[in-house]
mmCIF file of C-alpha atoms in Angstrom:
data_model
loop_
_atom_site.group_PDB
_atom_site.id
_atom_site.type_symbol
_atom_site.label_atom_id
_atom_site.label_comp_id
_atom_site.label_asym_id
_atom_site.label_seq_id
_atom_site.Cartn_x
_atom_site.Cartn_y
_atom_site.Cartn_z
ATOM 1 C CA MET A 119 19.026 5.967 -13.163
ATOM 2 C CA SER A 120 22.252 5.699 -11.139
ATOM 3 C CA GLU A 121 24.950 3.175 -11.868
ATOM 4 C CA ALA A 122 23.851 -0.467 -11.805
ATOM 5 C CA VAL A 123 25.981 -1.060 -8.708
ATOM 6 C CA ASP A 124 23.431 1.025 -6.760
ATOM 7 C CA ILE A 125 20.604 -1.385 -7.629
ATOM 8 C CA THR A 126 19.826 -4.681 -5.926
ATOM 9 C CA GLU A 127 17.501 -7.451 -7.062
ATOM 10 C CA ASP A 128 15.477 -9.020 -4.272
ATOM 11 C CA ALA A 129 13.041 -11.927 -4.068
ATOM 12 C CA PHE A 130 9.508 -11.535 -2.680
ATOM 13 C CA LEU A 131 6.606 -13.972 -2.313
ATOM 14 C CA GLY A 132 8.994 -16.885 -1.892
ATOM 15 C CA GLY A 133 10.706 -16.053 -5.179
ATOM 16 C CA GLN A 134 7.504 -15.594 -7.201
ATOM 17 C CA LEU A 135 8.352 -11.909 -7.580
ATOM 18 C CA ARG A 136 11.838 -10.516 -8.198
ATOM 19 C CA LEU A 137 12.197 -6.756 -7.864
ATOM 20 C CA LYS A 138 15.008 -4.349 -8.546
ATOM 21 C CA GLN A 139 15.325 -1.475 -6.091
ATOM 22 C CA LYS A 140 17.802 1.177 -5.089
ATOM 23 C CA ARG A 141 20.350 0.094 -2.506
ATOM 24 C CA SER A 142 19.882 3.351 -0.587
ATOM 25 C CA GLY A 143 16.705 5.256 0.270
ATOM 26 C CA HIS A 144 13.336 3.592 0.833
ATOM 27 C CA ARG A 145 13.460 -0.222 0.578
ATOM 28 C CA ALA A 146 10.460 -2.466 0.013
ATOM 29 C CA GLY A 147 9.507 -4.632 2.974
ATOM 30 C CA HIS A 148 6.764 -6.373 4.941
ATOM 31 C CA ASP A 149 4.314 -3.442 4.827
ATOM 32 C CA ALA A 150 3.903 -3.617 1.049
ATOM 33 C CA ILE A 151 3.429 -7.395 1.031
ATOM 34 C CA LEU A 152 0.903 -7.233 3.891
ATOM 35 C CA LEU A 153 -0.979 -4.512 2.008
ATOM 36 C CA ALA A 154 -1.144 -6.658 -1.125
ATOM 37 C CA ALA A 155 -2.310 -9.674 0.865
ATOM 38 C CA ALA A 156 -5.088 -7.600 2.463
ATOM 39 C CA THR A 157 -6.383 -6.197 -0.837
ATOM 40 C CA GLU A 158 -9.485 -7.683 -2.445
ATOM 41 C CA ALA A 159 -9.545 -7.798 -6.244
ATOM 42 C CA ARG A 160 -11.039 -9.917 -8.994
ATOM 43 C CA ARG A 161 -10.084 -10.616 -12.590
ATOM 44 C CA GLY A 162 -11.092 -7.644 -14.730
ATOM 45 C CA ASP A 163 -10.964 -5.100 -11.903
ATOM 46 C CA ARG A 164 -9.215 -1.807 -12.503
ATOM 47 C CA VAL A 165 -6.726 -1.475 -9.630
ATOM 48 C CA VAL A 166 -4.612 1.570 -8.738
ATOM 49 C CA ASP A 167 -1.631 1.485 -6.360
ATOM 50 C CA PHE A 168 -0.955 4.962 -4.897
ATOM 51 C CA GLY A 169 2.656 5.728 -3.991
ATOM 52 C CA ALA A 170 3.701 2.499 -5.673
ATOM 53 C CA GLY A 171 7.468 3.001 -5.403
ATOM 54 C CA ILE A 172 9.129 0.153 -7.289
ATOM 55 C CA GLY A 173 5.732 -1.552 -7.608
ATOM 56 C CA THR A 174 5.958 -4.028 -4.735
ATOM 57 C CA ALA A 175 2.367 -4.028 -3.445
ATOM 58 C CA GLY A 176 0.636 -3.679 -6.802
ATOM 59 C CA LEU A 177 2.779 -6.325 -8.495
ATOM 60 C CA ALA A 178 2.378 -8.707 -5.545
ATOM 61 C CA LEU A 179 -1.398 -8.328 -5.907
ATOM 62 C CA ALA A 180 -1.163 -8.880 -9.672
ATOM 63 C CA ARG A 181 0.815 -12.069 -9.052
ATOM 64 C CA ARG A 182 -1.944 -13.352 -6.716
ATOM 65 C CA VAL A 183 -4.913 -12.167 -8.833
ATOM 66 C CA PRO A 184 -4.287 -12.626 -12.569
ATOM 67 C CA GLY A 185 -6.150 -10.463 -15.050
ATOM 68 C CA ILE A 186 -6.465 -7.208 -13.116
ATOM 69 C CA GLY A 187 -5.896 -3.907 -14.906
ATOM 70 C CA LEU A 188 -3.113 -2.446 -12.755
ATOM 71 C CA SER A 189 -1.911 1.163 -12.622
ATOM 72 C CA LEU A 190 1.118 2.052 -10.496
ATOM 73 C CA VAL A 191 1.118 5.721 -9.438
ATOM 74 C CA GLU A 192 4.446 7.124 -8.222
ATOM 75 C CA ILE A 193 5.745 10.691 -7.859
ATOM 76 C CA ASP A 194 9.477 9.830 -8.191
ATOM 77 C CA PRO A 195 10.447 9.275 -11.858
ATOM 78 C CA GLU A 196 13.386 7.015 -10.942
ATOM 79 C CA LEU A 197 11.220 4.747 -8.826
ATOM 80 C CA ALA A 198 8.547 4.767 -11.530
ATOM 81 C CA GLU A 199 11.133 3.606 -14.067
ATOM 82 C CA LEU A 200 12.150 0.774 -11.739
ATOM 83 C CA ALA A 201 8.470 -0.156 -11.365
ATOM 84 C CA ARG A 202 8.161 -0.283 -15.155
ATOM 85 C CA ALA A 203 11.207 -2.544 -15.404
ATOM 86 C CA ASN A 204 9.976 -4.758 -12.560
ATOM 87 C CA ALA A 205 6.577 -5.254 -14.162
ATOM 88 C CA ALA A 206 8.210 -6.248 -17.448
ATOM 89 C CA ALA A 207 10.770 -8.549 -15.789
ATOM 90 C CA ASN A 208 8.004 -10.409 -13.965
ATOM 91 C CA ALA A 209 5.749 -10.575 -17.040
ATOM 92 C CA LEU A 210 3.024 -8.591 -15.247
ATOM 93 C CA ALA A 211 1.003 -5.984 -17.148
ATOM 94 C CA ALA A 212 0.994 -2.590 -15.435
ATOM 95 C CA GLU A 213 0.500 1.006 -16.483
ATOM 96 C CA ILE A 214 3.065 3.322 -14.861
ATOM 97 C CA ILE A 215 1.855 6.852 -14.043
ATOM 98 C CA VAL A 216 4.262 9.495 -12.743
ATOM 99 C CA LEU A 217 1.913 11.613 -10.646
ATOM 100 C CA ASP A 218 1.616 13.388 -7.294
ATOM 101 C CA VAL A 219 -1.297 11.729 -5.454
ATOM 102 C CA THR A 220 -2.254 15.141 -4.044
ATOM 103 C CA ALA A 221 -2.781 16.601 -7.548
ATOM 104 C CA ASP A 222 -6.239 17.853 -8.493
ATOM 105 C CA ALA A 223 -8.942 16.013 -10.424
ATOM 106 C CA GLN A 224 -8.001 17.617 -13.743
ATOM 107 C CA VAL A 225 -4.423 16.318 -13.502
ATOM 108 C CA PHE A 226 -5.678 12.862 -12.539
ATOM 109 C CA ALA A 227 -8.090 12.809 -15.488
ATOM 110 C CA ALA A 228 -5.314 13.892 -17.866
ATOM 111 C CA ASN A 229 -3.427 10.787 -16.703
ATOM 112 C CA GLY A 230 -6.383 8.479 -17.327
ATOM 113 C CA LEU A 231 -7.709 8.445 -13.755
ATOM 114 C CA SER A 232 -11.142 10.008 -14.118
ATOM 115 C CA PRO A 233 -13.677 10.203 -11.280
ATOM 116 C CA ASP A 234 -15.646 7.006 -10.599
ATOM 117 C CA SER A 235 -13.494 4.880 -12.893
ATOM 118 C CA VAL A 236 -11.588 2.501 -10.578
ATOM 119 C CA ASP A 237 -12.642 -0.652 -8.695
ATOM 120 C CA VAL A 238 -9.825 -0.932 -6.155
ATOM 121 C CA VAL A 239 -7.244 1.444 -4.668
ATOM 122 C CA LEU A 240 -4.459 0.256 -2.397
ATOM 123 C CA MET A 241 -1.991 2.574 -0.719
ATOM 124 C CA ASN A 242 0.904 2.708 1.719
ATOM 125 C CA PRO A 243 1.161 6.483 2.283
ATOM 126 C CA PRO A 244 4.049 8.170 4.110
ATOM 127 C CA PHE A 245 2.815 7.829 7.694
ATOM 128 C CA ASN A 246 5.530 8.792 10.182
ATOM 129 C CA ASP A 247 4.566 11.806 12.302
ATOM 130 C CA PRO A 248 7.056 14.633 11.542
ATOM 131 C CA ALA A 249 6.677 15.915 15.113
ATOM 132 C CA ARG A 250 8.019 12.637 16.511
ATOM 133 C CA HIS A 251 10.108 11.216 13.683
ATOM 134 C CA ARG A 252 13.453 12.574 12.555
ATOM 135 C CA GLY A 253 13.339 12.465 8.771
ATOM 136 C CA SER A 254 16.135 10.850 6.787
ATOM 137 C CA PRO A 255 18.635 13.182 5.070
ATOM 138 C CA ASP A 256 17.999 11.062 1.959
ATOM 139 C CA GLN A 257 15.205 13.045 0.291
ATOM 140 C CA ALA A 258 13.606 10.041 -1.427
ATOM 141 C CA ARG A 259 13.508 8.101 1.837
ATOM 142 C CA HIS A 260 12.122 11.146 3.684
ATOM 143 C CA THR A 261 9.351 11.584 1.091
ATOM 144 C CA ALA A 262 8.435 7.897 1.326
ATOM 145 C CA HIS A 263 8.249 7.816 5.130
ATOM 146 C CA VAL A 264 7.259 11.184 6.633
ATOM 147 C CA ALA A 265 3.716 12.538 6.379
ATOM 148 C CA THR A 266 2.664 16.152 6.318
ATOM 149 C CA GLU A 267 -0.457 17.170 8.223
ATOM 150 C CA GLU A 268 -2.575 16.782 5.094
ATOM 151 C CA THR A 269 -1.039 13.607 3.612
ATOM 152 C CA LEU A 270 -3.661 11.127 4.787
ATOM 153 C CA ASN A 271 -6.688 13.287 3.994
ATOM 154 C CA ALA A 272 -5.320 14.147 0.544
ATOM 155 C CA TRP A 273 -4.608 10.515 -0.367
ATOM 156 C CA VAL A 274 -7.987 9.272 0.901
ATOM 157 C CA HIS A 275 -9.735 12.105 -0.949
ATOM 158 C CA ALA A 276 -7.965 11.134 -4.196
ATOM 159 C CA ALA A 277 -8.974 7.490 -3.720
ATOM 160 C CA ARG A 278 -12.587 8.452 -3.027
ATOM 161 C CA ARG A 279 -12.668 10.571 -6.181
ATOM 162 C CA ILE A 280 -11.483 7.878 -8.592
ATOM 163 C CA LEU A 281 -13.267 4.886 -7.029
ATOM 164 C CA ARG A 282 -16.614 3.764 -8.381
ATOM 165 C CA SER A 283 -19.569 3.440 -5.998
ATOM 166 C CA ASN A 284 -18.864 0.354 -3.845
ATOM 167 C CA GLY A 285 -15.226 0.486 -4.873
ATOM 168 C CA VAL A 286 -12.755 -0.681 -2.238
ATOM 169 C CA LEU A 287 -9.849 1.153 -0.611
ATOM 170 C CA THR A 288 -7.196 -0.804 1.308
ATOM 171 C CA LEU A 289 -4.420 0.957 3.208
ATOM 172 C CA ILE A 290 -1.768 0.437 5.844
ATOM 173 C CA TRP A 291 -1.008 3.033 8.533
ATOM 174 C CA ARG A 292 0.737 3.259 11.882
ATOM 175 C CA ALA A 293 -1.455 1.920 14.677
ATOM 176 C CA ASP A 294 -1.254 5.013 16.884
ATOM 177 C CA GLY A 295 -2.777 7.053 14.045
ATOM 178 C CA ILE A 296 -5.946 4.967 13.719
ATOM 179 C CA ALA A 297 -8.163 7.878 14.836
ATOM 180 C CA ASP A 298 -6.835 9.975 11.948
ATOM 181 C CA VAL A 299 -7.610 7.188 9.477
ATOM 182 C CA MET A 300 -11.141 6.775 10.826
ATOM 183 C CA ALA A 301 -11.705 10.532 10.527
ATOM 184 C CA ALA A 302 -10.462 10.557 6.919
ATOM 185 C CA LEU A 303 -12.600 7.546 5.983
ATOM 186 C CA SER A 304 -15.710 9.030 7.626
ATOM 187 C CA ARG A 305 -16.160 11.186 4.535
ATOM 188 C CA GLY A 306 -17.626 8.863 1.923
ATOM 189 C CA PHE A 307 -16.599 5.400 3.162
ATOM 190 C CA GLY A 308 -18.208 2.696 5.270
ATOM 191 C CA SER A 309 -17.978 -1.044 5.928
ATOM 192 C CA ILE A 310 -14.558 -0.414 7.457
ATOM 193 C CA ALA A 311 -12.576 -3.493 8.495
ATOM 194 C CA ILE A 312 -9.585 -2.986 10.803
ATOM 195 C CA LEU A 313 -6.815 -5.553 11.217
ATOM 196 C CA PRO A 314 -4.257 -4.636 13.920
ATOM 197 C CA VAL A 315 -0.710 -5.843 13.195
ATOM 198 C CA HIS A 316 1.494 -6.647 16.206
ATOM 199 C CA GLY A 317 5.251 -6.940 15.953
ATOM 200 C CA GLU A 318 5.432 -9.217 18.998
ATOM 201 C CA ALA A 319 2.916 -11.224 20.988
ATOM 202 C CA GLY A 320 1.622 -9.303 23.990
ATOM 203 C CA GLN A 321 2.762 -5.943 22.620
ATOM 204 C CA PRO A 322 0.630 -3.066 21.254
ATOM 205 C CA ALA A 323 -0.106 -3.054 17.528
ATOM 206 C CA ILE A 324 2.439 -1.276 15.325
ATOM 207 C CA ARG A 325 0.345 -1.094 12.147
ATOM 208 C CA VAL A 326 -3.290 -1.258 11.087
ATOM 209 C CA LEU A 327 -4.508 -2.648 7.787
ATOM 210 C CA MET A 328 -7.852 -1.126 6.837
ATOM 211 C CA ARG A 329 -10.418 -1.861 4.146
ATOM 212 C CA ALA A 330 -13.260 0.566 3.359
ATOM 213 C CA VAL A 331 -16.041 0.643 0.769
ATOM 214 C CA LYS A 332 -17.022 3.841 -1.017
ATOM 215 C CA GLY A 333 -20.624 4.792 -0.313
ATOM 216 C CA SER A 334 -21.300 1.943 2.120
ATOM 217 C CA ARG A 335 -23.115 2.511 5.406
ATOM 218 C CA ALA A 336 -22.286 -0.881 6.897
ATOM 219 C CA PRO A 337 -20.734 -0.829 10.383
ATOM 220 C CA THR A 338 -17.057 -1.010 11.269
ATOM 221 C CA ARG A 339 -15.524 -4.396 12.157
ATOM 222 C CA LEU A 340 -12.446 -4.872 14.350
ATOM 223 C CA LEU A 341 -10.735 -8.138 13.411
ATOM 224 C CA PRO A 342 -8.448 -10.357 15.505
ATOM 225 C CA GLY A 343 -4.886 -9.080 15.352
ATOM 226 C CA LEU A 344 -2.077 -10.462 13.207
ATOM 227 C CA MET A 345 1.071 -11.379 15.189
ATOM 228 C CA LEU A 346 4.256 -11.102 13.155
ATOM 229 C CA ASN A 347 6.440 -12.918 15.699
ATOM 230 C CA ASP A 348 5.801 -15.370 18.524
ATOM 231 C CA GLU A 349 7.067 -15.232 22.111
ATOM 232 C CA THR A 350 10.512 -16.448 21.013
ATOM 233 C CA GLY A 351 10.842 -13.735 18.358
ATOM 234 C CA ALA A 352 10.435 -16.211 15.487
ATOM 235 C CA SER A 353 8.136 -15.346 12.593
ATOM 236 C CA LYS A 354 4.652 -16.816 12.968
ATOM 237 C CA LYS A 355 3.620 -19.490 10.467
ATOM 238 C CA GLU A 356 0.771 -17.250 9.243
ATOM 239 C CA LEU A 357 3.206 -14.438 8.453
ATOM 240 C CA VAL A 358 5.575 -16.789 6.623
ATOM 241 C CA GLU A 359 2.716 -18.053 4.457
ATOM 242 C CA ILE A 360 1.684 -14.462 3.623
ATOM 243 C CA LEU A 361 5.234 -13.361 2.795
ATOM 244 C CA GLU A 362 5.686 -16.416 0.568
ATOM 245 C CA GLY A 363 2.461 -15.663 -1.292
ATOM 246 C CA ARG A 364 0.640 -18.778 -0.016
ATOM 247 C CA ALA A 365 -2.013 -16.930 2.039
ATOM 248 C CA ALA A 366 -4.053 -13.734 2.026
ATOM 249 C CA LEU A 367 -5.401 -11.660 4.919
ATOM 250 C CA PRO A 368 -9.026 -11.788 6.191
ATOM 251 C CA LEU A 369 -10.355 -8.290 5.579
ATOM 252 C CA LEU A 370 -13.282 -9.421 3.432
ATOM 253 C CA GLU A 371 -16.839 -9.890 4.608
ATOM 254 C CA PRO A 372 -17.365 -13.422 5.960
#
């Protein structure tokens, strides 16, 4: 790890979660907290966070749902070490696995992630389109943000492989790529719930939060959108409650 001066400690969930992260490169933000708030889990569930980074989404979920068996999967050893330290500092149990999500089933199994062994997967994959997004010269930031053509399919395939029947996948993606997500989820998932996320009232969605069930044939549901800011640019009360850990997001069946 670099010198301590390159690390900041930041509060999430209204101070319920304090996380150390690198000052430069990818920084944890709203996407990870929204993903955690949209993820369904129950005590005793085995939960895997793909591309966990410093652990933000997975640890935020563990803070909301005590008693889950959490595994944080991250390809970058430095970020994985920060995730390990963050879990310990917040007194949250988590297994840290340094692993490329696109690795094959044998590699996954060697790291304790066998087929049909997990109840919940959540993921915030790199989702910027390389054809339209100039990648950062910082390699870690580039890896965290820019997708290759096969990123989404590979990550969804890995989730499908390790989830049990009726296991749940929750993910966040850019809104203009929703057709790609639907295509990826069409292989083995159903009961898809879609929550559009709008940066400003009256503007097109910038993100979609999506929940899908392995093996389900239930129809897709499009939910009312979440507005991050009101007409004045101020954060909506609903968003503030989510970011402070006082509310979750309605992706579950009514």
